[in-house]
């Protein structure tokens, strides 16, 4: 083999080595970049008929307890997703399996809708129950609310570990 042929072969092998090293470096850099990303918070999905909205948590720290001062701020946040609910509609709420495992509460305008945390990934409610105003005994019932804020709270051992908000719009009478 001539000296010129050997140099051509070495240069080809050298280029292949550089390309391989570059590809490995790019792949490694990509993995480092991915590992630096935070995992997205679990979502809560509200479904009425064929319509649904999914929302990420207003507050979530990878399932750890949210500090009390943050809980207050978080509960006061406004929902950015809205779904319409009419009389006779069923509202279906779905949560992440980890949220269900810990337990979750439903609050309507800040007040508990159920006495105990649920442990299911899915729960169905009659839509109209969210819009009824409570009236004092002996008083006329007031008109149903036009909208409410639904808050889903992941709870574990008395701590709040995640908070999600969804607006419910009452379509009865429209």
PDB file of C-alpha atoms in Angstrom:
ATOM      1  CA  UNK A   1       0.000   0.000   0.000  1.00  0.00           C
ATOM      2  CA  UNK A   2       1.395   3.340  -0.945  1.00  0.00           C
ATOM      3  CA  UNK A   3       2.008   6.080   1.551  1.00  0.00           C
ATOM      4  CA  UNK A   4      -0.717   8.212  -0.060  1.00  0.00           C
ATOM      5  CA  UNK A   5      -3.302   5.399   0.228  1.00  0.00           C
ATOM      6  CA  UNK A   6      -2.447   4.844   3.897  1.00  0.00           C
ATOM      7  CA  UNK A   7      -2.888   8.555   4.667  1.00  0.00           C
ATOM      8  CA  UNK A   8      -6.289   8.557   2.925  1.00  0.00           C
ATOM      9  CA  UNK A   9      -7.399   5.544   4.959  1.00  0.00           C
ATOM     10  CA  UNK A  10      -6.225   7.059   8.243  1.00  0.00           C
ATOM     11  CA  UNK A  11      -7.915  10.296   7.496  1.00  0.00           C
ATOM     12  CA  UNK A  12     -11.177   8.429   6.782  1.00  0.00           C
ATOM     13  CA  UNK A  13     -10.856   6.510  10.077  1.00  0.00           C
ATOM     14  CA  UNK A  14     -10.005   9.713  11.872  1.00  0.00           C
ATOM     15  CA  UNK A  15     -13.110  11.442  10.496  1.00  0.00           C
ATOM     16  CA  UNK A  16     -15.270   8.486  11.520  1.00  0.00           C
ATOM     17  CA  UNK A  17     -13.869   8.698  15.064  1.00  0.00           C
ATOM     18  CA  UNK A  18     -14.598  12.409  15.247  1.00  0.00           C
ATOM     19  CA  UNK A  19     -18.179  11.844  14.041  1.00  0.00           C
ATOM     20  CA  UNK A  20     -18.685   9.054  16.594  1.00  0.00           C
ATOM     21  CA  UNK A  21     -17.285  11.164  19.415  1.00  0.00           C
ATOM     22  CA  UNK A  22     -19.481  14.093  18.362  1.00  0.00           C
ATOM     23  CA  UNK A  23     -22.600  11.905  18.276  1.00  0.00           C
ATOM     24  CA  UNK A  24     -21.836  10.442  21.715  1.00  0.00           C
ATOM     25  CA  UNK A  25     -21.188  13.914  23.109  1.00  0.00           C
ATOM     26  CA  UNK A  26     -24.471  15.240  21.720  1.00  0.00           C
ATOM     27  CA  UNK A  27     -26.404  12.286  23.143  1.00  0.00           C
ATOM     28  CA  UNK A  28     -24.773  12.736  26.558  1.00  0.00           C
ATOM     29  CA  UNK A  29     -25.527  16.446  26.527  1.00  0.00           C
ATOM     30  CA  UNK A  30     -29.148  15.702  25.635  1.00  0.00           C
ATOM     31  CA  UNK A  31     -29.494  13.301  28.561  1.00  0.00           C
ATOM     32  CA  UNK A  32     -28.007  15.846  30.952  1.00  0.00           C
ATOM     33  CA  UNK A  33     -30.430  18.488  29.681  1.00  0.00           C
ATOM     34  CA  UNK A  34     -33.404  16.136  30.111  1.00  0.00           C
ATOM     35  CA  UNK A  35     -32.409  15.171  33.634  1.00  0.00           C
ATOM     36  CA  UNK A  36     -32.273  18.860  34.594  1.00  0.00           C
ATOM     37  CA  UNK A  37     -35.923  19.343  33.576  1.00  0.00           C
ATOM     38  CA  UNK A  38     -38.606  19.162  36.230  1.00  0.00           C
ATOM     39  CA  UNK A  39     -41.287  16.559  35.826  1.00  0.00           C
ATOM     40  CA  UNK A  40     -44.624  18.144  35.009  1.00  0.00           C
ATOM     41  CA  UNK A  41     -47.166  18.144  37.791  1.00  0.00           C
ATOM     42  CA  UNK A  42     -49.991  15.636  37.525  1.00  0.00           C
ATOM     43  CA  UNK A  43     -53.156  16.948  35.887  1.00  0.00           C
ATOM     44  CA  UNK A  44     -56.788  16.932  36.920  1.00  0.00           C
ATOM     45  CA  UNK A  45     -59.359  16.455  34.180  1.00  0.00           C
ATOM     46  CA  UNK A  46     -62.975  17.629  34.351  1.00  0.00           C
ATOM     47  CA  UNK A  47     -65.383  16.154  31.781  1.00  0.00           C
ATOM     48  CA  UNK A  48     -68.986  16.992  30.953  1.00  0.00           C
ATOM     49  CA  UNK A  49     -70.479  14.995  28.084  1.00  0.00           C
ATOM     50  CA  UNK A  50     -67.925  15.156  25.260  1.00  0.00           C
ATOM     51  CA  UNK A  51     -66.155  18.285  26.577  1.00  0.00           C
ATOM     52  CA  UNK A  52     -63.200  18.125  28.912  1.00  0.00           C
ATOM     53  CA  UNK A  53     -60.532  20.388  30.342  1.00  0.00           C
ATOM     54  CA  UNK A  54     -57.274  19.365  31.969  1.00  0.00           C
ATOM     55  CA  UNK A  55     -55.347  21.595  34.287  1.00  0.00           C
ATOM     56  CA  UNK A  56     -51.944  21.411  35.903  1.00  0.00           C
ATOM     57  CA  UNK A  57     -51.552  22.115  39.599  1.00  0.00           C
ATOM     58  CA  UNK A  58     -51.650  25.657  40.894  1.00  0.00           C
ATOM     59  CA  UNK A  59     -49.246  24.390  43.580  1.00  0.00           C
ATOM     60  CA  UNK A  60     -47.316  21.125  43.556  1.00  0.00           C
ATOM     61  CA  UNK A  61     -43.878  20.092  44.852  1.00  0.00           C
ATOM     62  CA  UNK A  62     -43.424  16.555  43.550  1.00  0.00           C
ATOM     63  CA  UNK A  63     -45.981  15.199  46.022  1.00  0.00           C
ATOM     64  CA  UNK A  64     -44.379  16.773  49.106  1.00  0.00           C
ATOM     65  CA  UNK A  65     -46.363  18.796  51.658  1.00  0.00           C
ATOM     66  CA  UNK A  66     -46.959  22.394  50.607  1.00  0.00           C
ATOM     67  CA  UNK A  67     -46.034  24.898  53.384  1.00  0.00           C
ATOM     68  CA  UNK A  68     -49.093  26.437  55.112  1.00  0.00           C
ATOM     69  CA  UNK A  69     -48.416  29.998  53.904  1.00  0.00           C
ATOM     70  CA  UNK A  70     -48.231  28.688  50.312  1.00  0.00           C
ATOM     71  CA  UNK A  71     -51.443  26.674  50.782  1.00  0.00           C
ATOM     72  CA  UNK A  72     -53.361  29.862  51.624  1.00  0.00           C
ATOM     73  CA  UNK A  73     -51.979  31.672  48.571  1.00  0.00           C
ATOM     74  CA  UNK A  74     -52.672  28.686  46.362  1.00  0.00           C
ATOM     75  CA  UNK A  75     -56.249  28.240  47.520  1.00  0.00           C
ATOM     76  CA  UNK A  76     -56.831  31.910  46.682  1.00  0.00           C
ATOM     77  CA  UNK A  77     -55.638  31.574  43.073  1.00  0.00           C
ATOM     78  CA  UNK A  78     -58.186  31.789  40.282  1.00  0.00           C
ATOM     79  CA  UNK A  79     -58.779  28.920  37.868  1.00  0.00           C
ATOM     80  CA  UNK A  80     -57.595  29.378  34.305  1.00  0.00           C
ATOM     81  CA  UNK A  81     -59.769  26.589  32.824  1.00  0.00           C
ATOM     82  CA  UNK A  82     -63.574  26.585  32.598  1.00  0.00           C
ATOM     83  CA  UNK A  83     -66.095  23.914  31.697  1.00  0.00           C
ATOM     84  CA  UNK A  84     -69.846  24.383  31.236  1.00  0.00           C
ATOM     85  CA  UNK A  85     -72.288  22.273  33.257  1.00  0.00           C
ATOM     86  CA  UNK A  86     -76.048  22.165  32.739  1.00  0.00           C
ATOM     87  CA  UNK A  87     -78.929  20.736  34.717  1.00  0.00           C
ATOM     88  CA  UNK A  88     -78.923  16.969  34.307  1.00  0.00           C
ATOM     89  CA  UNK A  89     -75.258  16.864  33.250  1.00  0.00           C
ATOM     90  CA  UNK A  90     -72.744  14.682  35.034  1.00  0.00           C
ATOM     91  CA  UNK A  91     -69.409  16.227  35.979  1.00  0.00           C
ATOM     92  CA  UNK A  92     -66.639  13.632  35.942  1.00  0.00           C
ATOM     93  CA  UNK A  93     -63.372  14.382  37.699  1.00  0.00           C
ATOM     94  CA  UNK A  94     -60.247  12.351  37.026  1.00  0.00           C
ATOM     95  CA  UNK A  95     -56.977  12.519  38.958  1.00  0.00           C
ATOM     96  CA  UNK A  96     -53.528  10.957  38.678  1.00  0.00           C
ATOM     97  CA  UNK A  97     -53.159   7.515  40.346  1.00  0.00           C
ATOM     98  CA  UNK A  98     -50.662   8.934  42.903  1.00  0.00           C
ATOM     99  CA  UNK A  99     -53.162  11.647  43.829  1.00  0.00           C
ATOM    100  CA  UNK A 100     -55.857   8.988  44.289  1.00  0.00           C
ATOM    101  CA  UNK A 101     -53.515   6.834  46.354  1.00  0.00           C
ATOM    102  CA  UNK A 102     -52.890   9.716  48.787  1.00  0.00           C
ATOM    103  CA  UNK A 103     -56.516  10.895  48.740  1.00  0.00           C
ATOM    104  CA  UNK A 104     -58.182  13.982  47.324  1.00  0.00           C
ATOM    105  CA  UNK A 105     -60.787  16.479  48.414  1.00  0.00           C
ATOM    106  CA  UNK A 106     -63.214  18.559  46.374  1.00  0.00           C
ATOM    107  CA  UNK A 107     -63.894  22.132  47.467  1.00  0.00           C
ATOM    108  CA  UNK A 108     -66.609  24.332  45.967  1.00  0.00           C
ATOM    109  CA  UNK A 109     -65.806  28.024  46.392  1.00  0.00           C
ATOM    110  CA  UNK A 110     -63.508  26.979  49.259  1.00  0.00           C
ATOM    111  CA  UNK A 111     -66.035  24.781  51.095  1.00  0.00           C
ATOM    112  CA  UNK A 112     -65.746  20.964  51.233  1.00  0.00           C
ATOM    113  CA  UNK A 113     -68.142  19.160  48.887  1.00  0.00           C
ATOM    114  CA  UNK A 114     -67.596  15.744  50.495  1.00  0.00           C
ATOM    115  CA  UNK A 115     -66.839  14.818  54.112  1.00  0.00           C
ATOM    116  CA  UNK A 116     -63.894  12.477  53.419  1.00  0.00           C
ATOM    117  CA  UNK A 117     -60.992  12.323  50.944  1.00  0.00           C
ATOM    118  CA  UNK A 118     -61.598  10.050  47.962  1.00  0.00           C
ATOM    119  CA  UNK A 119     -59.182   7.287  46.952  1.00  0.00           C
ATOM    120  CA  UNK A 120     -60.448   6.692  43.391  1.00  0.00           C
ATOM    121  CA  UNK A 121     -58.909   8.047  40.196  1.00  0.00           C
ATOM    122  CA  UNK A 122     -62.341   9.016  38.902  1.00  0.00           C
ATOM    123  CA  UNK A 123     -65.520  10.346  40.475  1.00  0.00           C
ATOM    124  CA  UNK A 124     -68.831  11.512  39.002  1.00  0.00           C
ATOM    125  CA  UNK A 125     -71.138  14.225  40.397  1.00  0.00           C
ATOM    126  CA  UNK A 126     -74.554  15.502  39.313  1.00  0.00           C
ATOM    127  CA  UNK A 127     -73.732  18.924  37.854  1.00  0.00           C
ATOM    128  CA  UNK A 128     -76.509  20.954  39.460  1.00  0.00           C
ATOM    129  CA  UNK A 129     -75.338  20.291  43.055  1.00  0.00           C
ATOM    130  CA  UNK A 130     -72.455  22.723  42.623  1.00  0.00           C
ATOM    131  CA  UNK A 131     -74.648  25.746  41.896  1.00  0.00           C
ATOM    132  CA  UNK A 132     -77.215  25.548  44.717  1.00  0.00           C
ATOM    133  CA  UNK A 133     -77.094  28.359  47.258  1.00  0.00           C
ATOM    134  CA  UNK A 134     -77.573  27.376  50.875  1.00  0.00           C
ATOM    135  CA  UNK A 135     -80.409  29.304  52.480  1.00  0.00           C
ATOM    136  CA  UNK A 136     -81.255  29.679  56.127  1.00  0.00           C
ATOM    137  CA  UNK A 137     -84.281  27.744  57.428  1.00  0.00           C
ATOM    138  CA  UNK A 138     -87.521  29.579  56.699  1.00  0.00           C
ATOM    139  CA  UNK A 139     -86.011  31.665  53.883  1.00  0.00           C
ATOM    140  CA  UNK A 140     -86.772  31.402  50.212  1.00  0.00           C
ATOM    141  CA  UNK A 141     -84.066  29.571  48.283  1.00  0.00           C
ATOM    142  CA  UNK A 142     -81.984  31.985  46.256  1.00  0.00           C
ATOM    143  CA  UNK A 143     -81.281  31.709  42.553  1.00  0.00           C
ATOM    144  CA  UNK A 144     -78.605  29.191  41.555  1.00  0.00           C
ATOM    145  CA  UNK A 145     -75.066  30.492  41.172  1.00  0.00           C
ATOM    146  CA  UNK A 146     -73.882  31.305  37.645  1.00  0.00           C
ATOM    147  CA  UNK A 147     -70.412  29.875  38.266  1.00  0.00           C
ATOM    148  CA  UNK A 148     -68.264  28.334  40.987  1.00  0.00           C
ATOM    149  CA  UNK A 149     -64.619  27.542  41.427  1.00  0.00           C
ATOM    150  CA  UNK A 150     -63.930  23.875  41.977  1.00  0.00           C
ATOM    151  CA  UNK A 151     -60.708  23.101  43.840  1.00  0.00           C
ATOM    152  CA  UNK A 152     -59.193  19.640  43.989  1.00  0.00           C
ATOM    153  CA  UNK A 153     -56.710  19.076  46.810  1.00  0.00           C
ATOM    154  CA  UNK A 154     -54.327  16.126  47.085  1.00  0.00           C
ATOM    155  CA  UNK A 155     -54.025  15.380  50.789  1.00  0.00           C
ATOM    156  CA  UNK A 156     -51.820  12.996  52.727  1.00  0.00           C
ATOM    157  CA  UNK A 157     -51.678  12.739  56.511  1.00  0.00           C
ATOM    158  CA  UNK A 158     -53.410  16.094  56.927  1.00  0.00           C
ATOM    159  CA  UNK A 159     -50.989  17.895  54.594  1.00  0.00           C
ATOM    160  CA  UNK A 160     -51.919  19.424  51.254  1.00  0.00           C
ATOM    161  CA  UNK A 161     -49.625  18.055  48.541  1.00  0.00           C
ATOM    162  CA  UNK A 162     -51.257  19.484  45.419  1.00  0.00           C
ATOM    163  CA  UNK A 163     -53.947  22.026  44.518  1.00  0.00           C
ATOM    164  CA  UNK A 164     -55.830  22.317  41.202  1.00  0.00           C
ATOM    165  CA  UNK A 165     -58.599  24.747  40.163  1.00  0.00           C
ATOM    166  CA  UNK A 166     -61.351  24.524  37.521  1.00  0.00           C
ATOM    167  CA  UNK A 167     -64.230  26.968  36.965  1.00  0.00           C
ATOM    168  CA  UNK A 168     -67.671  25.473  36.492  1.00  0.00           C
ATOM    169  CA  UNK A 169     -70.077  27.610  34.463  1.00  0.00           C
ATOM    170  CA  UNK A 170     -73.789  26.994  35.046  1.00  0.00           C
ATOM    171  CA  UNK A 171     -75.544  26.743  31.680  1.00  0.00           C
ATOM    172  CA  UNK A 172     -79.032  26.159  33.165  1.00  0.00           C
ATOM    173  CA  UNK A 173     -81.423  28.821  31.973  1.00  0.00           C
ATOM    174  CA  UNK A 174     -79.266  29.990  29.057  1.00  0.00           C
TER     175      UNK A 174
END
